[in-house]
Amino acid sequence: MTIAFEPGLSRATARIRMAEELERTGIAEGRGDARFLLLHLLGLTQTDLSLRGNEPIGPVGAETLTDALQRRLAGEPVARILGEWEFRGLTFALSPETLVPRPDTETLVDTALRLVAHPSPTVLDLGTGSGCILVALLSAWPGARGIGIDRSQDAVATARRNAAANGVADRSLFLRGDWCEAVRGPFDLIVSNPPYIASSVIPTLAEEVREHDPMAGLDGGADGLDAYRSIIGALGTRPELLAPGGRLMLEIGYDQAETVGALAPGAGLVVEGIARDLAGHSRVVTLRPSSDVTSACNTGA
């Protein structure tokens, strides 16, 4: 059954009808999704809706909301319908080959901002996707510069647009490449939110994720550790990628801290710390060259 909005319908009534349809089909956050879609797609603020909720949505609004409702009812996430999402107060355009920025990933940015004392660090973002991590870091560090690497040309192009839209294009470079192969270094900070879900788990993910997020951004191989092996292994064979005192920070699955940390010694790295997300799950592993730790101990630092 096709649900269509009419141009003469008021904004407030359109929101209510949209919420009712979403909740009727079992979408738990239907009420919030309806409000979010209506405000963003009609270019309104909550104040607009409160004070002028009786105004009609008009022909364009009716068509836009009808299309959005059908897509949401079909399981498409709100972020994909809007084509953009917010991350740390910044707006990021999305494309088919980029993940939707998630709150868990803010833990990676927060950890970097807390631990890196360099006033103008050089940053390498591996598997940059929409560029949200690198752009957020450069926005917080006015003197920083960075490079984002991704295998997908679609992602690289999207990240470039997001860097420009958020005012850091002159301090960022986005390249197509396979993890560390396209760069030389050294970098004060290397970050990554790589694919870390085991292949066998993919079919069990929520439909919104498995049907709409790019598989390349999800599938971490048989045990979910393929990307970590590649990144950590690259630093083992090319330690010059990290500047003296540099750090590698990796977003991980909630149960992967121990297994990812176990890869570090073979690459001459040690686990400096594990940061937890707002839910209390292990979310970011920070690694440093073991030589840095040894030097610090020898000097009494």
C-alpha atoms as one frame of an Amber mdcrd trajectory, in Angstrom:
protein
   0.000   0.000   0.000   1.397   3.384  -1.009   1.075   6.173   1.541   0.927
   9.581  -0.134   0.889  12.989   1.477  -1.259  15.743   0.009   0.043  19.291
  -0.476  -2.625  20.775   1.761  -1.666  18.642   4.744  -0.231  20.633   7.637
   3.331  20.123   8.800   2.189  18.921  12.211  -0.298  16.436  10.774   2.264
  15.145   8.279   4.672  14.437  11.118   2.005  12.584  13.080   0.912  10.483
  10.100   4.493   9.621   9.246   5.184   8.559  12.831   2.033   6.431  12.929
   2.965   4.607   9.722   6.505   3.926  10.901   5.401   2.670  14.301   2.650
   0.561  12.735   5.277  -1.358  10.776   7.405  -1.972  13.857  10.037   0.751
  13.552  10.792   1.433  17.217  12.120   4.946  16.694   9.306   5.875  14.331
   8.281   9.002  16.187  11.814  10.381  16.281  12.540   9.339  12.703   9.400
  11.136  11.490  10.329  14.380  13.223  13.931  14.177  12.044  12.990  13.515
   8.420  10.314  16.198   8.277  12.537  18.902   9.785  15.536  18.147   7.598
  13.721  17.497   4.338  11.534  20.581   4.655  14.385  22.726   5.955  12.646
  23.522   9.233  13.745  23.990  12.822  11.878  22.647  15.819  10.771  26.219
  16.474   9.317  26.454  12.957   7.339  23.296  13.581   6.111  24.495  16.966
   5.070  27.980  15.862   4.006  27.281  12.280   2.959  23.662  12.371  -0.383
  24.479  10.766   1.180  25.666   7.519   0.739  23.258   4.573   3.655  21.157
   3.385   2.999  22.174  -0.241   3.470  20.157  -3.460   7.244  19.750  -3.176
   6.997  18.871   0.488   4.288  16.305  -0.192   6.383  14.598  -2.858   9.539
  14.691  -0.746   7.899  13.286   2.381   6.036  10.590   0.454   9.288   9.365
  -1.069  11.100   9.508   2.294   8.355   7.565   4.062   8.343   4.812   1.443
  12.107   4.475   1.673  12.058   4.350   5.461   9.256   1.785   5.465  11.408
  -0.316   3.110  14.165  -0.350   5.724  16.444   2.382   4.438  18.154   4.236
   7.318  17.342   7.885   7.957  20.937   8.900   7.225  20.814   7.306   3.772
  17.529   9.015   2.971  18.959  12.389   3.957  22.276  11.681   2.220  24.212
  13.160   5.132  24.833  12.720   8.837  26.305  14.614  11.747  29.525  13.652
  13.500  30.965  15.690  16.360  28.892  18.706  15.338  30.009  18.582  11.696
  27.878  17.515   8.739  29.163  14.804   6.402  27.744  13.893   3.021  27.351
  10.164   2.437  27.761   8.056  -0.670  27.128   4.382  -1.460  30.672   3.353
  -0.513  30.925   5.222   2.804  29.700   4.145   6.215  27.318   6.298   8.209
  29.413   7.976  10.956  28.448   6.493  14.303  28.776   7.720  17.892  31.149
   4.857  18.727  33.700   6.350  16.362  33.667   9.635  18.268  35.554   7.701
  20.955  38.474   7.417  18.535  38.546  11.165  17.917  38.156  11.944  21.627
  41.016   9.588  22.491  43.318  11.199  19.948  42.522  14.692  21.159  43.184
  13.636  24.744  46.457  11.768  24.217  48.241  13.610  21.411  50.033  16.636
  22.842  51.649  17.813  19.586  50.163  21.237  18.716  50.170  20.585  14.963
  50.342  16.834  14.376  50.520  15.061  11.049  47.707  12.530  10.764  47.117
   9.489   8.569  43.561   8.110   8.376  43.404   4.600   6.922  40.097   3.566
   5.341  38.896   7.148   5.569  35.401   6.596   4.116  33.474   9.862   4.434
  36.566  11.443   5.981  34.734  12.057   9.258  37.627  11.060  11.539  40.319
  13.070   9.776  38.104  16.096   9.172  36.972  16.116  12.808  40.587  15.972
  13.995  41.747  18.724  11.656  38.809  20.873  12.744  39.872  20.462  16.375
  43.584  20.984  15.627  43.889  24.177  13.532  47.580  23.528  12.835  47.267
  19.850  11.921  47.579  18.344   8.468  46.489  14.932   7.315  46.103  12.332
   4.617  43.118  10.041   4.195  43.474   6.748   2.315  40.700   4.560   0.954
  40.464   1.794  -1.630  37.242   3.293  -2.988  37.427   6.212  -5.390  33.824
   7.002  -4.464  34.851   7.340  -0.815  37.900   9.448  -1.688  35.754  11.863
  -3.698  33.180  12.064  -0.902  35.870  12.725   1.714  37.310  15.538  -0.400
  33.896  17.180  -0.619  33.420  16.851   3.127  36.826  18.352   3.844  35.965
  21.337   1.651  32.517  21.743   3.196  34.007  21.743   6.685  36.838  24.141
   5.898  39.884  21.849   6.067  40.521  21.138   2.380  43.764  23.138   2.423
  45.169  20.940   5.201  44.055  17.547   3.919  44.817  15.194   1.059  42.737
  12.171   0.128  44.201   9.374  -1.961  43.113   6.029  -3.277  45.281   3.243
  -1.916  45.526  -0.002   0.024  46.126   0.804   3.688  49.682   2.121   4.176
  51.043   1.373   0.708  50.373   4.824  -0.769  52.229   6.858   1.868  55.689
   7.355   3.306  55.377   9.181   6.611  56.357   9.911   9.255  53.066  10.656
  11.002  52.478  11.730  14.573  49.180   9.888  14.575  47.759   7.065  12.497
  44.052   6.324  12.977  41.660   3.825  11.485  38.143   2.518  11.826  38.647
  -0.538   9.617  36.153  -3.291   8.765  36.172  -5.570  11.814  33.079  -7.790
  11.629  33.708 -11.486  11.014  32.319 -12.616   7.654  30.025 -15.203   9.247
  28.403 -12.513  11.408  27.427 -10.237   8.503  24.122 -12.054   7.757  23.036
 -11.561  11.383  23.430  -7.779  11.359  20.410  -5.498  11.381  18.858  -5.100
   7.947  19.623  -1.376   7.930  23.319  -2.198   8.213  23.751  -5.271   6.034
  21.545  -3.965   3.220  22.668  -0.340   3.118  26.226  -0.053   4.437  29.059
  -0.926   2.033  30.268  -4.490   2.574  33.874  -3.373   2.200  33.424  -1.222
   5.291  32.011  -4.084   7.366  33.629  -7.400   6.448  36.853  -7.973   8.356
  37.469 -11.489   7.076  36.994 -14.887   8.701  37.846 -13.676  12.208  37.346
  -9.933  11.708  41.059  -9.197  12.057  42.261  -8.982   8.435  42.563  -5.187
   8.410  44.329  -5.082  11.770  46.890  -7.592  10.554  47.540  -5.466   7.469
  47.847  -2.159   9.335  49.863  -3.410  12.297  51.999  -5.581  10.024  52.808
  -2.582   7.833  54.115  -0.694  10.856  56.214  -3.709  11.746  57.956  -3.682
   8.377  57.921   0.112   8.003  58.385   1.578  11.479  59.337   4.901   9.922
  55.648   5.522   9.247  55.328   6.654  12.864  57.260   9.697  14.013  59.135
   9.472  17.335  56.481   9.481  20.032  53.786   8.688  17.459  50.729   6.552
  18.077  48.476   4.169  16.184  44.825   4.286  17.273  42.381   1.665  16.070
  38.641   1.410  16.533  37.737  -2.165  17.450  34.719  -4.352  18.029  33.586
  -4.558  21.651  35.241  -7.982  22.157  38.434  -7.501  20.124  40.740  -5.599
  22.486  42.717  -8.657  23.536  43.076 -10.182  20.070  44.071  -6.904  18.415
  46.483  -6.136  21.231  48.075  -9.549  20.765  49.145  -8.543  17.244  51.228
  -5.638  18.560  54.431  -7.342  19.865  55.180  -8.984  16.542  55.295  -5.520
  14.938  57.429  -3.936  17.632  54.437  -2.198  19.208  52.941  -2.175  22.683
  49.437  -1.420  23.895  49.426   1.980  25.571  45.772   1.898  26.501  42.217
   0.864  25.693  39.446   3.479  25.608  35.805   2.648  26.239  32.759   4.069
  24.512  29.712   5.557  26.218  28.229   2.077  26.669  31.341   0.959  28.546
  32.623  -1.308  25.760  36.268  -1.442  24.708  36.316   0.681  21.552  39.806
   2.069  20.820  43.207   0.432  21.167  46.210   2.787  21.267  49.572   1.333
  20.243  53.070   2.811  20.473  56.461   1.569  19.286  58.062  -0.516  22.022
  61.297   1.410  21.433  59.556   4.622  22.605  58.503   2.924  25.825  61.972
   1.481  26.385  63.601   4.865  25.799  61.198   6.539  28.226  61.974   3.953
  30.901  65.732   4.296  30.386  65.587   8.072  30.771  63.280   7.902  33.756
  60.470   9.669  31.939
